[in-house]
Protein backbone atom coordinates (compact mmCIF):
# COMPACT_ATOMS: atom_id res chain seq x y z
CA UNK A 1 0.00 0.00 0.00
CA UNK A 2 1.40 3.45 -0.91
CA UNK A 3 1.91 6.00 1.83
CA UNK A 4 -0.03 8.75 0.03
CA UNK A 5 -2.39 8.59 -2.92
CA UNK A 6 -4.01 11.53 -4.70
CA UNK A 7 -6.62 11.16 -7.41
CA UNK A 8 -8.10 13.86 -9.65
CA UNK A 9 -7.01 16.76 -7.46
CA UNK A 10 -8.50 19.94 -8.88
CA UNK A 11 -8.84 23.59 -7.92
CA UNK A 12 -9.31 26.80 -9.87
CA UNK A 13 -6.72 26.84 -12.69
CA UNK A 14 -5.15 23.72 -11.22
CA UNK A 15 -5.20 20.04 -12.10
CA UNK A 16 -6.21 17.40 -12.55
CA UNK A 17 -3.29 15.91 -10.59
CA UNK A 18 -2.75 12.25 -9.71
CA UNK A 19 0.13 11.30 -7.44
CA UNK A 20 1.36 8.30 -5.47
CA UNK A 21 4.06 8.56 -2.80
CA UNK A 22 5.80 5.56 -1.24
CA UNK A 23 7.34 5.26 2.22
CA UNK A 24 10.79 6.89 2.45
CA UNK A 25 10.41 8.19 -1.09
CA UNK A 26 12.07 11.47 -1.98
CA UNK A 27 10.38 13.43 -4.76
CA UNK A 28 11.73 16.64 -6.20
CA UNK A 29 9.46 19.19 -7.81
CA UNK A 30 10.52 21.87 -10.28
CA UNK A 31 8.66 24.28 -12.53
CA UNK A 32 8.36 27.97 -13.37
CA UNK A 33 7.03 30.52 -10.91
CA UNK A 34 3.24 30.42 -10.76
CA UNK A 35 3.05 26.89 -12.18
CA UNK A 36 1.31 25.47 -9.11
CA UNK A 37 4.14 23.93 -7.07
CA UNK A 38 3.30 25.64 -3.80
CA UNK A 39 -0.38 25.16 -4.45
CA UNK A 40 0.09 21.42 -4.85
CA UNK A 41 1.85 21.27 -1.48
CA UNK A 42 -0.93 23.26 0.18
CA UNK A 43 -3.56 20.96 -1.32
CA UNK A 44 -1.68 17.85 -0.18
CA UNK A 45 -1.54 19.39 3.31
CA UNK A 46 -5.31 19.97 3.03
CA UNK A 47 -4.86 23.71 3.48
CA UNK A 48 -6.45 24.90 0.22
CA UNK A 49 -9.93 24.08 -1.14
CA UNK A 50 -9.90 21.33 -3.74
CA UNK A 51 -11.85 18.45 -5.18
CA UNK A 52 -10.63 14.91 -5.70
CA UNK A 53 -9.42 12.27 -3.27
CA UNK A 54 -6.47 12.26 -0.87
CA UNK A 55 -5.58 9.07 1.01
CA UNK A 56 -2.95 8.45 3.67
CA UNK A 57 -2.10 4.78 4.23
CA UNK A 58 -5.36 3.85 2.54
CA UNK A 59 -7.53 6.18 4.66
CA UNK A 60 -9.34 9.06 2.97
CA UNK A 61 -8.51 12.54 4.21
CA UNK A 62 -12.23 13.27 4.56
CA UNK A 63 -12.38 10.76 7.43
CA UNK A 64 -9.35 12.18 9.26
CA UNK A 65 -9.65 15.30 11.43
CA UNK A 66 -7.88 18.23 9.82
CA UNK A 67 -5.39 18.81 12.64
CA UNK A 68 -4.44 15.13 12.67
CA UNK A 69 -3.87 15.12 8.90
CA UNK A 70 -1.65 18.21 9.20
CA UNK A 71 0.49 16.53 11.85
CA UNK A 72 1.10 13.60 9.51
CA UNK A 73 1.40 15.58 6.26
CA UNK A 74 3.40 18.65 7.25
CA UNK A 75 4.03 21.67 5.04
CA UNK A 76 7.10 23.80 5.66
CA UNK A 77 6.64 26.96 3.55
CA UNK A 78 9.51 29.10 2.32
CA UNK A 79 8.47 31.85 4.75
CA UNK A 80 7.37 30.31 8.03
CA UNK A 81 4.87 31.77 10.48
CA UNK A 82 5.96 32.86 13.97
CA UNK A 83 3.04 33.59 16.27
CA UNK A 84 4.73 33.96 19.68
CA UNK A 85 7.53 36.20 20.89
CA UNK A 86 9.99 33.49 21.97
CA UNK A 87 11.29 30.57 19.94
CA UNK A 88 10.52 27.80 22.44
CA UNK A 89 6.79 28.59 22.33
CA UNK A 90 6.77 27.30 18.75
CA UNK A 91 7.98 23.81 19.65
CA UNK A 92 5.60 21.09 20.84
CA UNK A 93 8.58 19.13 22.20
CA UNK A 94 12.34 19.45 22.39
CA UNK A 95 14.38 18.51 19.32
CA UNK A 96 16.85 15.66 19.64
CA UNK A 97 20.11 16.94 21.08
CA UNK A 98 22.17 15.73 18.10
CA UNK A 99 20.15 17.87 15.69
CA UNK A 100 21.59 21.18 16.85
CA UNK A 101 25.08 20.53 15.52
CA UNK A 102 23.71 19.07 12.31
CA UNK A 103 21.58 22.18 11.77
CA UNK A 104 24.51 24.45 12.70
CA UNK A 105 22.41 26.03 15.47
CA UNK A 106 22.85 26.64 19.18
CA UNK A 107 20.41 24.94 21.54
CA UNK A 108 20.24 28.21 23.50
CA UNK A 109 18.39 29.81 20.61
CA UNK A 110 15.21 28.15 21.93
CA UNK A 111 15.22 30.86 24.59
CA UNK A 112 15.78 33.69 22.16
CA UNK A 113 13.11 36.13 21.03
CA UNK A 114 12.00 35.45 17.46
CA UNK A 115 13.03 39.00 16.58
CA UNK A 116 16.68 38.01 17.13
CA UNK A 117 16.63 35.30 14.46
CA UNK A 118 18.07 35.76 11.00
CA UNK A 119 16.07 34.58 8.01
CA UNK A 120 18.31 31.52 7.72
CA UNK A 121 17.89 30.65 11.40
CA UNK A 122 14.12 30.97 11.05
CA UNK A 123 14.14 28.63 8.08
CA UNK A 124 16.18 25.96 9.87
CA UNK A 125 14.16 26.25 13.07
CA UNK A 126 10.89 26.01 11.16
CA UNK A 127 12.09 22.75 9.65
CA UNK A 128 13.21 21.48 13.03
CA UNK A 129 9.89 22.28 14.72
CA UNK A 130 8.13 20.27 11.99
CA UNK A 131 10.50 17.32 12.35
CA UNK A 132 9.81 16.88 16.08
CA UNK A 133 6.26 15.87 15.10
CA UNK A 134 7.71 12.83 13.27
CA UNK A 135 5.36 13.34 10.31
CA UNK A 136 4.80 10.68 7.68
CA UNK A 137 5.24 13.15 4.82
CA UNK A 138 7.21 16.40 4.64
CA UNK A 139 6.25 19.00 2.05
CA UNK A 140 9.24 21.31 1.69
CA UNK A 141 8.77 24.54 -0.25
CA UNK A 142 12.21 26.01 -1.00
CA UNK A 143 13.48 24.95 2.47
CA UNK A 144 17.03 26.24 1.90
CA UNK A 145 16.31 29.43 -0.06
CA UNK A 146 17.71 31.64 2.73
CA UNK A 147 20.75 29.49 3.49
CA UNK A 148 24.35 29.72 2.36
CA UNK A 149 26.01 26.79 0.62
CA UNK A 150 27.44 25.23 3.79
CA UNK A 151 24.09 25.22 5.60
CA UNK A 152 22.26 24.08 2.48
CA UNK A 153 24.50 21.04 2.18
CA UNK A 154 24.06 20.28 5.88
CA UNK A 155 20.27 20.35 5.61
CA UNK A 156 20.29 18.18 2.48
CA UNK A 157 22.44 15.58 4.24
CA UNK A 158 20.34 15.68 7.39
CA UNK A 159 17.07 15.26 5.53
CA UNK A 160 18.34 12.30 3.53
CA UNK A 161 19.25 10.53 6.76
CA UNK A 162 16.09 11.60 8.59
CA UNK A 163 13.72 10.24 5.96
CA UNK A 164 15.44 6.87 6.01
CA UNK A 165 15.50 6.73 9.80
CA UNK A 166 11.83 7.59 10.30
CA UNK A 167 10.30 6.08 7.12
CA UNK A 168 9.34 9.63 6.13
CA UNK A 169 8.53 10.62 2.57
CA UNK A 170 9.51 14.02 1.26
CA UNK A 171 8.39 16.27 -1.57
CA UNK A 172 11.03 18.97 -2.07
CA UNK A 173 10.33 22.06 -4.20
CA UNK A 174 13.32 24.03 -5.44
CA UNK A 175 14.32 26.35 -8.27
CA UNK A 176 17.94 25.22 -7.83
CA UNK A 177 18.50 22.55 -10.48
CA UNK A 178 21.85 21.56 -8.97
CA UNK A 179 20.14 20.93 -5.66
CA UNK A 180 17.43 18.82 -7.27
CA UNK A 181 20.10 16.74 -8.99
CA UNK A 182 21.95 16.25 -5.68
CA UNK A 183 18.77 15.16 -3.91
CA UNK A 184 17.99 12.54 -6.52
CA UNK A 185 14.82 10.49 -6.21
CA UNK A 186 11.84 10.76 -8.53
CA UNK A 187 11.83 14.10 -10.35
CA UNK A 188 8.53 15.80 -11.19
CA UNK A 189 7.64 19.06 -12.88
CA UNK A 190 4.67 21.41 -12.59
CA UNK A 191 3.50 23.44 -15.53
CA UNK A 192 0.21 25.34 -15.68
CA UNK A 193 -1.23 23.33 -12.81
CA UNK A 194 -0.34 19.95 -14.30
CA UNK A 195 2.16 17.43 -12.94
CA UNK A 196 4.50 15.51 -15.22
CA UNK A 197 7.77 13.56 -14.92
CA UNK A 198 10.72 15.91 -15.20
CA UNK A 199 12.62 15.55 -18.42
CA UNK A 200 16.19 14.37 -17.98
CA UNK A 201 19.05 16.56 -19.13
C-alpha atoms as one frame of an Amber mdcrd trajectory, in Angstrom:
protein
   0.000   0.000   0.000   1.396   3.449  -0.914   1.906   5.997   1.834  -0.025
   8.750   0.026  -2.393   8.589  -2.918  -4.008  11.530  -4.701  -6.619  11.161
  -7.414  -8.102  13.858  -9.646  -7.014  16.759  -7.459  -8.503  19.944  -8.875
  -8.839  23.592  -7.920  -9.315  26.797  -9.873  -6.719  26.836 -12.691  -5.152
  23.716 -11.216  -5.196  20.042 -12.100  -6.210  17.399 -12.550  -3.293  15.910
 -10.585  -2.750  12.253  -9.708   0.132  11.305  -7.437   1.359   8.303  -5.468
   4.065   8.560  -2.804   5.796   5.561  -1.237   7.341   5.257   2.223  10.790
   6.885   2.452  10.414   8.194  -1.093  12.072  11.467  -1.977  10.379  13.427
  -4.757  11.732  16.638  -6.198   9.461  19.191  -7.815  10.515  21.871 -10.281
   8.657  24.281 -12.531   8.365  27.971 -13.375   7.028  30.522 -10.909   3.244
  30.422 -10.763   3.048  26.893 -12.184   1.307  25.467  -9.109   4.145  23.931
  -7.074   3.304  25.643  -3.795  -0.383  25.159  -4.448   0.093  21.423  -4.845
   1.855  21.273  -1.480  -0.931  23.265   0.175  -3.562  20.962  -1.319  -1.676
  17.851  -0.183  -1.542  19.395   3.309  -5.315  19.974   3.027  -4.862  23.705
   3.480  -6.446  24.899   0.218  -9.927  24.085  -1.143  -9.900  21.333  -3.744
 -11.847  18.453  -5.184 -10.631  14.912  -5.697  -9.415  12.272  -3.266  -6.472
  12.260  -0.869  -5.577   9.073   1.005  -2.948   8.453   3.674  -2.099   4.782
   4.230  -5.364   3.854   2.543  -7.526   6.181   4.662  -9.340   9.058   2.971
  -8.507  12.542   4.208 -12.232  13.267   4.558 -12.384  10.758   7.428  -9.353
  12.184   9.262  -9.648  15.299  11.430  -7.875  18.231   9.825  -5.385  18.812
  12.637  -4.437  15.125  12.665  -3.872  15.118   8.900  -1.645  18.209   9.196
   0.488  16.528  11.851   1.097  13.604   9.515   1.398  15.583   6.258   3.397
  18.646   7.246   4.032  21.673   5.044   7.097  23.800   5.663   6.645  26.957
   3.555   9.512  29.100   2.318   8.468  31.846   4.746   7.367  30.308   8.026
   4.871  31.772  10.479   5.964  32.862  13.975   3.038  33.593  16.274   4.732
  33.960  19.675   7.530  36.203  20.888   9.986  33.490  21.972  11.287  30.567
  19.935  10.524  27.804  22.436   6.793  28.591  22.335   6.768  27.301  18.753
   7.984  23.809  19.651   5.604  21.089  20.843   8.575  19.133  22.195  12.339
  19.447  22.391  14.378  18.513  19.318  16.845  15.662  19.635  20.107  16.938
  21.078  22.166  15.727  18.104  20.152  17.874  15.694  21.591  21.182  16.852
  25.083  20.530  15.523  23.707  19.075  12.309  21.576  22.181  11.769  24.506
  24.452  12.701  22.409  26.026  15.467  22.850  26.635  19.184  20.411  24.937
  21.536  20.238  28.207  23.499  18.389  29.811  20.608  15.215  28.146  21.932
  15.219  30.865  24.595  15.784  33.685  22.155  13.107  36.132  21.030  11.998
  35.453  17.459  13.034  39.000  16.585  16.682  38.013  17.131  16.630  35.301
  14.462  18.074  35.758  11.002  16.067  34.575   8.008  18.308  31.517   7.723
  17.891  30.646  11.401  14.117  30.966  11.052  14.138  28.626   8.081  16.180
  25.957   9.871  14.159  26.250  13.075  10.886  26.010  11.156  12.093  22.753
   9.648  13.213  21.478  13.034   9.892  22.280  14.721   8.131  20.270  11.994
  10.499  17.317  12.350   9.813  16.885  16.077   6.257  15.874  15.095   7.707
  12.832  13.273   5.359  13.339  10.307   4.801  10.679   7.681   5.240  13.154
   4.815   7.209  16.398   4.636   6.250  19.002   2.055   9.241  21.307   1.694
   8.768  24.540  -0.250  12.206  26.009  -0.998  13.483  24.954   2.467  17.032
  26.236   1.899  16.310  29.427  -0.061  17.708  31.644   2.726  20.746  29.490
   3.488  24.354  29.717   2.355  26.014  26.785   0.616  27.435  25.227   3.786
  24.092  25.223   5.601  22.256  24.084   2.479  24.504  21.042   2.178  24.065
  20.284   5.879  20.265  20.347   5.607  20.288  18.182   2.480  22.442  15.575
   4.237  20.338  15.676   7.391  17.067  15.263   5.531  18.336  12.299   3.527
  19.251  10.525   6.762  16.087  11.599   8.593  13.723  10.244   5.956  15.445
   6.865   6.015  15.501   6.729   9.801  11.827   7.585  10.304  10.301   6.085
   7.116   9.337   9.630   6.135   8.529  10.615   2.570   9.507  14.020   1.264
   8.388  16.270  -1.574  11.027  18.974  -2.071  10.333  22.060  -4.201  13.319
  24.026  -5.443  14.319  26.354  -8.268  17.938  25.219  -7.828  18.498  22.547
 -10.483  21.845  21.558  -8.968  20.136  20.932  -5.661  17.433  18.815  -7.270
  20.104  16.745  -8.987  21.949  16.251  -5.676  18.774  15.162  -3.907  17.992
  12.536  -6.523  14.821  10.491  -6.215  11.839  10.759  -8.525  11.829  14.098
 -10.349   8.525  15.797 -11.188   7.643  19.061 -12.877   4.675  21.407 -12.589
   3.504  23.444 -15.531   0.214  25.338 -15.678  -1.231  23.335 -12.806  -0.339
  19.951 -14.297   2.161  17.434 -12.941   4.496  15.510 -15.225   7.766  13.560
 -14.918  10.721  15.913 -15.200  12.620  15.546 -18.422  16.188  14.366 -17.976
  19.046  16.564 -19.131
